[in-house]
Short mmCIF file of C-alpha atoms (C1' of nucleotides) in Angstrom, two decimals:
data_model
loop_
_atom_site.label_atom_id
_atom_site.label_comp_id
_atom_site.label_asym_id
_atom_site.label_seq_id
_atom_site.Cartn_x
_atom_site.Cartn_y
_atom_site.Cartn_z
CA MET A 1 0.14 -0.22 -0.23
CA PRO A 2 2.06 3.15 -1.07
CA ARG A 3 2.07 6.38 0.53
CA ALA A 4 0.32 8.92 -1.08
CA GLN A 5 1.10 12.22 0.88
CA LYS A 6 2.60 14.85 -1.28
CA ALA A 7 0.99 15.98 -4.90
CA PRO A 8 2.87 18.35 -6.45
CA ALA A 9 0.80 20.43 -8.77
CA ARG A 10 0.29 17.12 -11.79
CA ARG A 11 -0.74 17.98 -14.46
CA ARG A 12 -1.73 16.16 -17.53
CA ALA A 13 -0.42 16.91 -21.11
CA PRO A 14 -0.48 13.47 -22.38
CA GLU A 15 -0.19 15.13 -26.58
CA ALA A 16 3.24 16.93 -24.97
CA ARG A 17 4.41 14.04 -23.44
CA PRO A 18 6.39 11.78 -26.07
CA ALA A 19 8.52 15.53 -27.35
CA GLN A 20 8.81 16.11 -23.79
CA ILE A 21 10.20 12.84 -23.20
CA LEU A 22 12.10 12.83 -26.43
CA GLU A 23 13.87 15.99 -26.13
CA ALA A 24 15.14 15.22 -22.50
CA ALA A 25 16.15 11.77 -23.53
CA LEU A 26 18.18 13.82 -26.64
CA ASP A 27 20.14 15.35 -23.91
CA VAL A 28 20.58 12.86 -21.31
CA PHE A 29 21.67 10.33 -23.77
CA ALA A 30 24.14 12.90 -25.31
CA GLU A 31 25.83 13.80 -21.87
CA LYS A 32 26.08 10.54 -20.78
CA GLY A 33 25.74 7.64 -23.58
CA LEU A 34 23.46 5.13 -24.13
CA ALA A 35 24.39 2.87 -21.33
CA ASP A 36 25.26 5.90 -18.78
CA ALA A 37 22.43 7.63 -19.46
CA ARG A 38 19.40 6.52 -16.28
CA ILE A 39 16.12 6.72 -17.04
CA ASP A 40 15.41 8.26 -13.89
CA ASP A 41 17.85 11.16 -15.42
CA ILE A 42 15.80 11.46 -17.80
CA ALA A 43 12.14 11.50 -15.83
CA GLU A 44 13.88 14.24 -13.98
CA ARG A 45 15.00 16.53 -16.41
CA ALA A 46 11.48 15.72 -18.43
CA GLY A 47 9.71 16.87 -14.86
CA ILE A 48 7.56 14.01 -14.54
CA ALA A 49 8.10 10.33 -13.37
CA LYS A 50 10.04 7.33 -14.71
CA GLY A 51 6.95 5.48 -14.55
CA THR A 52 5.49 8.07 -17.34
CA ILE A 53 8.18 7.00 -20.15
CA TYR A 54 6.99 3.81 -19.79
CA LEU A 55 3.74 4.72 -21.10
CA TYR A 56 4.98 6.05 -24.05
CA PHE A 57 8.39 3.64 -24.65
CA PRO A 58 8.04 0.05 -24.13
CA THR A 59 11.70 -0.50 -23.46
CA LYS A 60 15.02 2.24 -23.01
CA ASP A 61 16.04 0.69 -26.21
CA ASP A 62 12.99 1.62 -27.87
CA LEU A 63 13.58 5.45 -26.41
CA PHE A 64 16.47 5.51 -27.65
CA ARG A 65 15.82 4.51 -31.35
CA ALA A 66 12.91 7.28 -31.71
CA VAL A 67 15.60 9.73 -30.33
CA ILE A 68 18.11 8.88 -33.17
CA ARG A 69 14.86 8.62 -35.83
CA GLY A 70 13.72 11.91 -34.53
CA THR A 71 17.39 13.55 -34.63
CA VAL A 72 18.13 12.02 -38.23
CA VAL A 73 14.98 13.18 -39.60
CA ALA A 74 15.53 16.17 -38.61
CA GLU A 75 18.78 16.58 -40.11
CA LEU A 76 17.44 14.88 -43.21
CA GLU A 77 14.44 17.87 -43.04
CA ARG A 78 17.55 20.44 -43.12
CA ALA A 79 19.28 18.93 -45.78
CA GLU A 80 16.03 18.85 -48.27
CA VAL A 81 15.67 23.04 -46.80
CA ALA A 82 19.05 23.25 -48.02
CA ARG A 83 18.42 21.79 -50.97
CA THR A 84 15.43 23.38 -52.09
CA ALA A 85 16.56 26.84 -51.19
CA SER A 86 19.30 26.70 -53.64
CA PRO A 87 17.07 26.32 -57.00
CA HIS A 88 19.14 25.30 -59.42
CA GLY A 89 21.04 28.62 -57.58
CA LEU A 90 24.60 28.64 -56.23
CA GLY A 91 25.63 25.38 -55.86
CA LEU A 92 28.08 23.61 -53.79
CA GLU A 93 29.63 26.38 -51.91
CA SER A 94 26.18 27.72 -50.88
CA PHE A 95 24.93 24.13 -50.02
CA LEU A 96 28.11 24.14 -47.97
CA THR A 97 27.64 27.31 -46.18
CA ALA A 98 24.30 25.78 -45.34
CA TYR A 99 25.76 22.42 -44.36
CA TRP A 100 28.67 24.15 -42.17
CA ARG A 101 25.58 25.96 -40.32
CA PHE A 102 23.87 23.27 -39.31
CA ILE A 103 27.10 20.98 -37.91
CA CYS A 104 27.64 24.13 -36.22
CA SER A 105 24.50 23.80 -34.48
CA PRO A 106 24.17 22.15 -30.98
CA THR A 107 22.12 19.02 -32.62
CA PHE A 108 24.90 18.28 -34.76
CA GLU A 109 27.54 18.18 -31.54
CA ARG A 110 24.92 16.22 -29.70
CA VAL A 111 24.13 13.75 -31.86
CA HIS A 112 27.47 12.75 -33.38
CA ARG A 113 28.86 11.13 -29.77
CA PHE A 114 26.71 8.32 -29.99
CA LEU A 115 26.16 8.34 -33.86
CA VAL A 116 29.74 6.75 -33.10
CA ALA A 117 29.71 5.36 -30.03
CA ASP A 118 26.34 3.45 -29.68
CA LEU A 119 25.03 2.82 -33.40
CA PRO A 120 27.10 -0.14 -33.78
CA ASN A 121 25.09 -1.61 -31.47
CA PHE A 122 21.81 -1.39 -33.34
CA PRO A 123 22.78 -2.76 -37.31
CA ASP A 124 19.38 -1.78 -38.29
CA LEU A 125 19.61 1.67 -37.49
CA ALA A 126 23.45 2.12 -38.88
CA ARG A 127 21.92 0.72 -42.08
CA PHE A 128 19.45 3.68 -41.94
CA TYR A 129 21.67 6.06 -40.99
CA ALA A 130 23.80 5.18 -43.67
CA ASP A 131 21.53 4.76 -46.67
CA GLU A 132 19.40 7.80 -45.44
CA VAL A 133 22.48 10.28 -43.96
CA THR A 134 25.25 9.31 -45.50
CA LEU A 135 24.93 8.15 -48.57
CA ARG A 136 22.36 10.49 -49.13
CA GLY A 137 24.54 13.94 -48.48
CA HIS A 138 26.96 12.12 -50.50
CA ARG A 139 25.03 11.87 -53.73
CA LEU A 140 23.80 15.54 -53.19
CA VAL A 141 27.44 16.97 -52.83
CA ALA A 142 28.69 14.46 -55.79
CA ALA A 143 26.01 15.27 -57.81
CA LEU A 144 26.94 19.72 -57.30
CA VAL A 145 30.38 18.96 -57.47
CA GLN A 146 29.84 17.01 -61.21
CA ARG A 147 27.53 20.20 -61.73
CA GLY A 148 30.68 22.68 -61.29
CA ILE A 149 32.22 20.26 -63.64
CA GLU A 150 30.05 20.74 -66.54
CA GLN A 151 30.19 24.31 -65.96
CA ARG A 152 33.67 24.45 -66.16
CA LEU A 153 33.96 26.04 -62.69
CA TYR A 154 36.07 23.09 -61.33
CA ARG A 155 38.86 20.76 -63.13
CA ASP A 156 37.62 16.74 -63.89
CA VAL A 157 37.84 15.20 -61.09
CA ASP A 158 36.08 12.37 -59.41
CA PRO A 159 33.06 13.64 -58.18
CA SER A 160 32.17 10.75 -56.07
CA ALA A 161 35.92 10.90 -54.57
CA ALA A 162 35.64 14.71 -54.11
CA ALA A 163 32.40 14.24 -52.27
CA ARG A 164 33.45 11.77 -50.29
CA ILE A 165 36.73 13.69 -48.86
CA ILE A 166 34.67 17.22 -49.11
CA MET A 167 32.03 15.41 -46.68
CA SER A 168 35.02 14.22 -44.57
CA ILE A 169 36.60 17.59 -43.94
CA PHE A 170 33.27 19.67 -42.82
CA VAL A 171 32.47 16.70 -40.52
CA MET A 172 35.61 16.15 -39.03
CA HIS A 173 36.02 19.58 -38.67
CA GLY A 174 32.24 19.28 -36.55
CA VAL A 175 33.88 17.57 -34.38
CA LEU A 176 36.89 19.29 -33.97
CA ARG A 177 35.49 22.72 -33.28
CA THR A 178 33.76 21.01 -29.88
CA LYS A 179 36.65 20.15 -28.95
CA ARG A 180 38.56 23.59 -29.31
CA HIS A 181 39.22 23.85 -25.22
CA ASN A 182 41.71 20.83 -25.67
CA LEU A 183 42.92 22.16 -29.00
CA PRO A 184 45.31 24.93 -29.04
CA HIS A 185 46.18 25.09 -32.97
CA ILE A 186 41.92 25.76 -32.97
CA ALA A 187 40.98 27.53 -30.03
CA ALA A 188 41.62 30.65 -31.47
CA LEU A 189 39.96 30.39 -34.89
CA SER A 190 35.96 30.93 -35.17
CA ASP A 191 33.78 29.11 -36.70
CA GLU A 192 33.67 31.66 -40.10
CA GLN A 193 37.62 31.38 -40.12
CA LEU A 194 37.12 27.42 -39.95
CA PHE A 195 34.90 27.61 -42.74
CA ASP A 196 37.04 30.04 -45.21
CA GLN A 197 39.87 27.53 -44.44
CA MET A 198 38.26 24.78 -45.75
CA LEU A 199 36.22 26.08 -48.28
CA ASP A 200 40.02 27.97 -49.96
CA PHE A 201 41.53 24.34 -49.44
CA VAL A 202 38.69 22.73 -51.42
CA ARG A 203 38.29 25.47 -54.15
CA ALA A 204 42.05 24.80 -54.81
CA ALA A 205 41.58 20.96 -54.81
CA LEU A 206 38.72 21.12 -57.29
CA GLY A 207 40.94 23.87 -59.66
CA ALA A 208 38.47 26.43 -58.98
CA SER A 209 39.19 29.07 -61.54
CA HIS A 210 37.91 32.26 -60.07
CA SER A 211 37.44 32.71 -56.18
CA MET B 1 33.11 -21.23 3.17
CA PRO B 2 33.79 -21.15 -0.55
CA ARG B 3 33.96 -25.02 -2.44
CA ALA B 4 36.63 -25.88 -4.12
CA GLN B 5 36.95 -29.08 -5.98
CA LYS B 6 38.42 -28.71 -9.60
CA ALA B 7 41.73 -27.43 -10.53
CA PRO B 8 42.46 -27.03 -14.07
CA ALA B 9 46.41 -26.67 -14.46
CA ARG B 10 46.70 -23.27 -12.69
CA ARG B 11 49.71 -21.29 -14.07
CA ARG B 12 52.18 -19.23 -12.09
CA ALA B 13 53.16 -16.41 -14.23
CA PRO B 14 53.37 -12.75 -12.77
CA GLU B 15 55.42 -11.52 -15.51
CA ALA B 16 53.40 -12.12 -18.02
CA ARG B 17 49.90 -11.41 -16.78
CA PRO B 18 49.80 -7.50 -17.46
CA ALA B 19 50.55 -7.51 -20.77
CA GLN B 20 48.07 -10.56 -21.25
CA ILE B 21 45.04 -9.12 -19.30
CA LEU B 22 45.77 -5.74 -21.25
CA GLU B 23 45.51 -7.75 -24.96
CA ALA B 24 42.63 -8.96 -23.76
CA ALA B 25 40.86 -5.75 -22.02
CA LEU B 26 41.80 -4.36 -25.53
CA ASP B 27 39.66 -6.69 -27.25
CA VAL B 28 36.51 -6.63 -25.04
CA PHE B 29 36.80 -2.85 -24.65
CA ALA B 30 36.95 -2.14 -28.27
CA GLU B 31 34.47 -5.12 -29.31
CA LYS B 32 31.75 -3.76 -26.28
CA GLY B 33 32.84 -0.09 -25.39
CA LEU B 34 33.39 0.71 -21.63
CA ALA B 35 30.25 0.31 -20.53
CA ASP B 36 29.31 -2.98 -21.84
CA ALA B 37 32.62 -4.45 -21.13
CA ARG B 38 32.28 -7.04 -18.30
CA ILE B 39 35.19 -7.85 -16.20
CA ASP B 40 34.27 -11.70 -16.28
CA ASP B 41 34.67 -11.32 -20.04
CA ILE B 42 37.98 -9.67 -19.85
CA ALA B 43 38.95 -12.59 -17.67
CA GLU B 44 37.86 -15.17 -19.80
CA ARG B 45 39.57 -13.90 -22.58
CA ALA B 46 42.61 -13.66 -21.12
CA GLY B 47 42.29 -17.55 -19.70
CA ILE B 48 42.39 -16.37 -16.16
CA ALA B 49 39.89 -15.77 -12.75
CA LYS B 50 38.26 -12.43 -12.32
CA GLY B 51 40.27 -12.08 -9.44
CA THR B 52 43.46 -12.20 -11.12
CA ILE B 53 42.89 -8.89 -13.11
CA TYR B 54 42.51 -6.69 -9.54
CA LEU B 55 45.98 -8.21 -8.15
CA TYR B 56 47.44 -5.94 -11.13
CA PHE B 57 44.82 -3.22 -11.70
CA PRO B 58 42.91 -1.95 -9.07
CA THR B 59 39.42 -0.87 -10.56
CA LYS B 60 37.67 -1.02 -14.01
CA ASP B 61 38.69 2.85 -14.64
CA ASP B 62 42.43 1.96 -14.09
CA LEU B 63 42.22 -1.01 -16.59
CA PHE B 64 40.94 1.17 -19.10
CA ARG B 65 43.52 3.98 -18.82
CA ALA B 66 46.19 1.33 -18.96
CA VAL B 67 44.81 0.13 -22.26
CA ILE B 68 44.40 3.95 -23.40
CA ARG B 69 47.95 4.32 -22.22
CA GLY B 70 49.31 1.39 -23.81
CA THR B 71 47.14 2.17 -27.33
CA VAL B 72 48.65 5.33 -27.41
CA VAL B 73 52.03 5.11 -26.67
CA ALA B 74 52.23 2.28 -29.08
CA GLU B 75 50.48 4.53 -31.85
CA LEU B 76 53.11 7.44 -30.98
CA GLU B 77 55.92 5.07 -31.46
CA ARG B 78 54.51 4.12 -34.91
CA ALA B 79 54.35 8.47 -35.67
CA GLU B 80 58.15 8.42 -34.48
CA VAL B 81 59.13 5.64 -36.59
CA ALA B 82 57.31 7.78 -39.29
CA ARG B 83 58.93 10.63 -38.68
CA THR B 84 62.68 9.32 -38.47
CA ALA B 85 62.23 6.90 -41.42
CA SER B 86 62.26 9.59 -43.63
CA PRO B 87 65.20 11.72 -42.31
CA HIS B 88 64.94 14.79 -44.61
CA GLY B 89 63.64 12.60 -47.13
CA LEU B 90 60.58 12.37 -49.09
CA GLY B 91 58.60 14.84 -46.90
CA LEU B 92 54.89 14.79 -46.88
CA GLU B 93 54.05 12.23 -49.08
CA SER B 94 55.98 9.33 -47.71
CA PHE B 95 54.47 10.62 -44.17
CA LEU B 96 51.15 10.29 -45.85
CA THR B 97 51.62 6.77 -46.74
CA ALA B 98 52.84 5.60 -43.37
CA TYR B 99 49.95 7.15 -41.51
CA TRP B 100 47.25 5.57 -43.81
CA ARG B 101 49.06 2.43 -43.01
CA PHE B 102 48.86 2.89 -39.59
CA ILE B 103 45.32 4.14 -39.76
CA CYS B 104 44.29 1.09 -42.15
CA SER B 105 45.83 -1.38 -38.92
CA PRO B 106 43.68 -3.66 -36.60
CA THR B 107 44.55 -0.93 -33.84
CA PHE B 108 43.35 2.14 -35.22
CA GLU B 109 40.14 0.64 -35.85
CA ARG B 110 39.76 -0.71 -32.15
CA VAL B 111 41.17 2.04 -30.60
CA HIS B 112 38.55 4.67 -32.07
CA ARG B 113 35.57 3.62 -31.47
CA PHE B 114 36.28 4.87 -27.24
CA LEU B 115 38.06 7.70 -28.29
CA VAL B 116 35.00 8.85 -29.13
CA ALA B 117 32.50 7.35 -27.26
CA ASP B 118 34.21 7.28 -23.77
CA LEU B 119 37.40 9.37 -24.12
CA PRO B 120 34.43 12.39 -23.02
CA ASN B 121 34.07 10.95 -19.51
CA PHE B 122 38.16 10.52 -18.62
CA PRO B 123 39.02 14.36 -19.34
CA ASP B 124 42.54 13.73 -18.06
CA LEU B 125 42.83 11.25 -20.74
CA ALA B 126 41.36 13.70 -23.35
CA ARG B 127 43.90 16.14 -22.59
CA PHE B 128 46.61 13.66 -22.85
CA TYR B 129 45.37 12.60 -26.17
CA ALA B 130 44.69 15.98 -27.26
CA ASP B 131 48.42 17.00 -26.73
CA GLU B 132 50.44 13.89 -27.21
CA VAL B 133 48.58 12.51 -30.32
CA THR B 134 46.42 15.03 -31.90
CA LEU B 135 48.49 18.16 -31.58
CA ARG B 136 52.03 16.50 -32.16
CA GLY B 137 50.45 14.53 -35.21
CA HIS B 138 49.39 18.38 -36.49
CA ARG B 139 52.67 19.62 -35.64
CA LEU B 140 54.71 17.65 -38.08
CA VAL B 141 52.62 17.75 -40.95
CA ALA B 142 52.49 21.73 -40.59
CA ALA B 143 56.05 21.40 -40.16
CA LEU B 144 55.95 18.93 -43.37
CA VAL B 145 53.48 21.35 -45.40
CA GLN B 146 56.24 24.26 -44.25
CA ARG B 147 59.40 22.73 -45.85
CA GLY B 148 57.19 21.84 -49.34
CA ILE B 149 55.69 25.42 -49.51
CA GLU B 150 59.93 26.75 -48.87
CA GLN B 151 60.50 24.38 -51.52
CA ARG B 152 58.23 25.48 -53.80
CA LEU B 153 56.75 22.04 -54.46
CA TYR B 154 53.70 23.72 -53.30
CA ARG B 155 51.84 27.22 -53.18
CA ASP B 156 51.65 29.24 -50.41
CA VAL B 157 49.13 27.68 -48.61
CA ASP B 158 48.57 28.38 -44.37
CA PRO B 159 50.15 25.14 -42.89
CA SER B 160 48.60 24.53 -40.00
CA ALA B 161 45.48 24.69 -41.70
CA ALA B 162 46.63 22.44 -44.46
CA ALA B 163 47.43 20.29 -41.95
CA ARG B 164 44.54 20.40 -39.97
CA ILE B 165 42.03 19.15 -42.95
CA ILE B 166 44.89 16.84 -44.10
CA MET B 167 44.61 14.80 -41.03
CA SER B 168 40.88 15.26 -41.15
CA ILE B 169 40.52 13.56 -44.42
CA PHE B 170 42.65 10.73 -43.46
CA VAL B 171 41.14 10.03 -40.15
CA MET B 172 37.63 10.63 -41.20
CA HIS B 173 38.33 8.25 -43.97
CA GLY B 174 40.07 5.56 -41.47
CA VAL B 175 36.54 5.29 -40.14
CA LEU B 176 34.57 5.52 -43.33
CA ARG B 177 36.69 2.04 -44.54
CA THR B 178 35.74 0.09 -41.72
CA LYS B 179 32.30 1.10 -42.11
CA ARG B 180 32.31 -0.27 -45.87
CA HIS B 181 29.35 -2.81 -45.71
CA ASN B 182 26.86 -0.27 -45.08
CA LEU B 183 28.19 2.37 -47.85
CA PRO B 184 28.12 1.50 -51.22
CA HIS B 185 29.73 4.52 -52.51
CA ILE B 186 33.25 3.14 -50.83
CA ALA B 187 32.39 -0.63 -50.98
CA ALA B 188 34.21 -1.27 -54.20
CA LEU B 189 37.09 1.03 -53.44
CA SER B 190 40.70 -0.81 -51.94
CA ASP B 191 42.98 1.32 -48.87
CA GLU B 192 45.07 1.65 -51.93
CA GLN B 193 42.64 3.90 -54.34
CA LEU B 194 41.16 5.30 -51.16
CA PHE B 195 44.72 6.42 -50.36
CA ASP B 196 45.46 7.25 -54.45
CA GLN B 197 41.93 9.84 -54.49
CA MET B 198 42.90 11.75 -51.24
CA LEU B 199 46.83 12.14 -52.00
CA ASP B 200 45.30 13.46 -55.59
CA PHE B 201 42.92 15.83 -53.29
CA VAL B 202 45.50 16.92 -51.33
CA ARG B 203 48.56 17.44 -53.98
CA ALA B 204 45.67 19.85 -56.08
CA ALA B 205 44.93 21.67 -52.99
CA LEU B 206 48.20 22.35 -52.31
CA GLY B 207 49.17 23.07 -55.39
CA ALA B 208 51.41 20.48 -55.81
CA SER B 209 53.39 21.25 -59.26
CA HIS B 210 54.44 17.91 -60.76
CA SER B 211 52.80 14.40 -59.80
"C1'" DA C 1 57.61 -23.94 6.61
"C1'" DT C 2 56.86 -19.50 4.35
"C1'" DA C 3 55.54 -16.64 0.76
"C1'" DT C 4 53.52 -15.74 -3.62
"C1'" DA C 5 50.08 -16.27 -7.11
"C1'" DA C 6 45.61 -17.17 -8.57
"C1'" DT C 7 41.35 -18.43 -7.72
"C1'" DG C 8 35.85 -17.86 -7.81
"C1'" DA C 9 31.46 -17.61 -4.57
"C1'" DC C 10 29.94 -14.08 -2.37
"C1'" DT C 11 28.35 -9.04 -0.95
"C1'" DG C 12 26.29 -4.74 -2.00
"C1'" DA C 13 25.09 -1.40 -5.13
"C1'" DC C 14 22.81 -0.11 -9.18
"C1'" DC C 15 19.05 0.25 -12.23
"C1'" DA C 16 15.48 -0.93 -16.12
"C1'" DG C 17 11.20 -2.72 -15.88
"C1'" DT C 18 6.35 -3.14 -12.88
"C1'" DC C 19 2.29 -1.99 -11.12
"C1'" DA C 20 -1.03 -1.08 -7.28
"C1'" DG C 21 -2.79 3.07 -5.92
"C1'" DT C 22 -3.79 8.47 -6.54
"C1'" DA C 23 -5.30 12.46 -8.87
"C1'" DA C 24 -6.79 14.60 -12.35
"C1'" DG C 25 -10.71 15.14 -15.99
"C1'" DT C 26 -15.29 13.55 -17.89
"C1'" DA C 27 -19.57 11.68 -17.73
"C1'" DT C 28 -24.08 10.65 -15.65
"C1'" DT C 29 -27.19 11.03 -12.92
"C1'" DG C 30 -30.81 13.78 -9.76
"C1'" DC D 1 -24.80 22.13 -10.77
"C1'" DA D 2 -23.81 19.32 -7.30
"C1'" DA D 3 -23.16 14.76 -5.92
"C1'" DT D 4 -21.60 10.50 -8.62
"C1'" DA D 5 -19.06 6.54 -11.19
"C1'" DC D 6 -16.21 5.79 -14.68
"C1'" DT D 7 -11.76 7.19 -17.73
"C1'" DT D 8 -7.56 8.03 -18.20
"C1'" DA D 9 -2.74 10.26 -17.01
"C1'" DC D 10 0.57 10.01 -13.71
"C1'" DT D 11 3.19 8.52 -9.69
"C1'" DG D 12 7.23 5.90 -7.53
"C1'" DA D 13 7.87 2.19 -3.87
"C1'" DC D 14 9.52 -2.47 -4.92
"C1'" DT D 15 11.57 -6.26 -7.42
"C1'" DG D 16 14.88 -9.40 -10.11
"C1'" DG D 17 18.78 -8.88 -12.49
"C1'" DT D 18 23.56 -7.88 -13.54
"C1'" DC D 19 28.23 -6.56 -12.43
"C1'" DA D 20 32.37 -4.63 -10.25
"C1'" DG D 21 34.99 -5.46 -6.39
"C1'" DT D 22 36.20 -8.18 -2.01
"C1'" DC D 23 38.75 -12.07 0.25
"C1'" DA D 24 38.26 -16.83 2.29
"C1'" DT D 25 40.69 -20.35 0.40
"C1'" DT D 26 43.55 -23.15 -2.73
"C1'" DA D 27 47.50 -24.34 -5.33
"C1'" DT D 28 52.70 -23.66 -6.83
"C1'" DA D 29 56.75 -22.12 -5.97
"C1'" DT D 30 60.96 -21.79 -2.99
#
DNA sequence: ATATAATGACTGACCAGTCAGTAAGTATTG
DNA sequence: CAATACTTACTGACTGGTCAGTCATTATAT
């Protein structure tokens, strides 16, 4: 027979709960990793009781999956926006600008860690991510490089290789920038400076004829 | 009063134990990550009993630290070898060849995962790694680029930025190559082909005058 | 004999997941 | 427009399993 004395303003909001839980879960998973994240922590951060989480997500794994899918979908939507935002317009460089802006957002920082750390334990999610994010991004960039070549903006490089290398540079720098505090050779550089340096390098590699 | 019936060929080898334990621990940590690795698993893989591990390493964390330091030291030694192997010789490209060979080794693959996943939980180790590996590698590459510029092999780029970007490409490709099975756009490419593509890109970016 | 190496059953802490119980909201009735 | 029963959202103490770390005991070596 459980005691029940204090009733600290309990709220009912079944529509809002899932999003609320996912947000708290993203925070805690990103901070601690899947294994070290406690369901109690997530509940506390969401301002609800532990049991409530289990009304909406059957297990911790399912919650984790939902978080990944949620953030990945968000990432894809941004990519779509970036693609359609420049209809047949500015090409590779404007895409990279938008891409870098995304990489510098808190979402990227929070997602990246358990992308590397925990995704290998979820082969189906890893596959989903590879297909829907990595590969899609690669195809998009490769197409932009290809178009640049056709327009004689770039020399005749292998678009697929160039795309892969360019993405590598940007993603890795997205990781590095979050570790500035430990890395004296980056500490003083702003995100904009990093972007400019990367763009210079890429332009030169692609043999861009004009600045 | 514990029972003790079977004595399956107990061996005494106090000198060999630490290395034996570290090797088993590296395997298990790499496979499962810090949190999911069981001391019992490590003991079993090493062919000894759990208690024996605690004769040599006071806690699981200490064991993990020892594994990191061990592998990082190994990595540094290879870098030293690579540096001294080309006295004032072939410069950047020969270093990158050796570096890529290291990146393609099993050690890199096993170490990288918990470098990203678990190191954030060990600020002192992260600092150590940043100083002794990342920064040292960066300085070395930057110096090689600098020398290339002085020798008029490369155009007048920012050596620090170029070094950082080159390292980014190589490290990221070290990660990608281990995920080939999920990535159709790399699956068919050999490590050598990846290296050639990266080198082409870098050469072009540095404005290398001859192939 | 004595010292040292090794063992593995055990303990204590931790935590995912459960469920009996409580509060908030809604429908029904007089 | 109560008082009532009924439904649904939520709670948090509890359970059962897992595992890091301990230590009394046993094996080997000298």
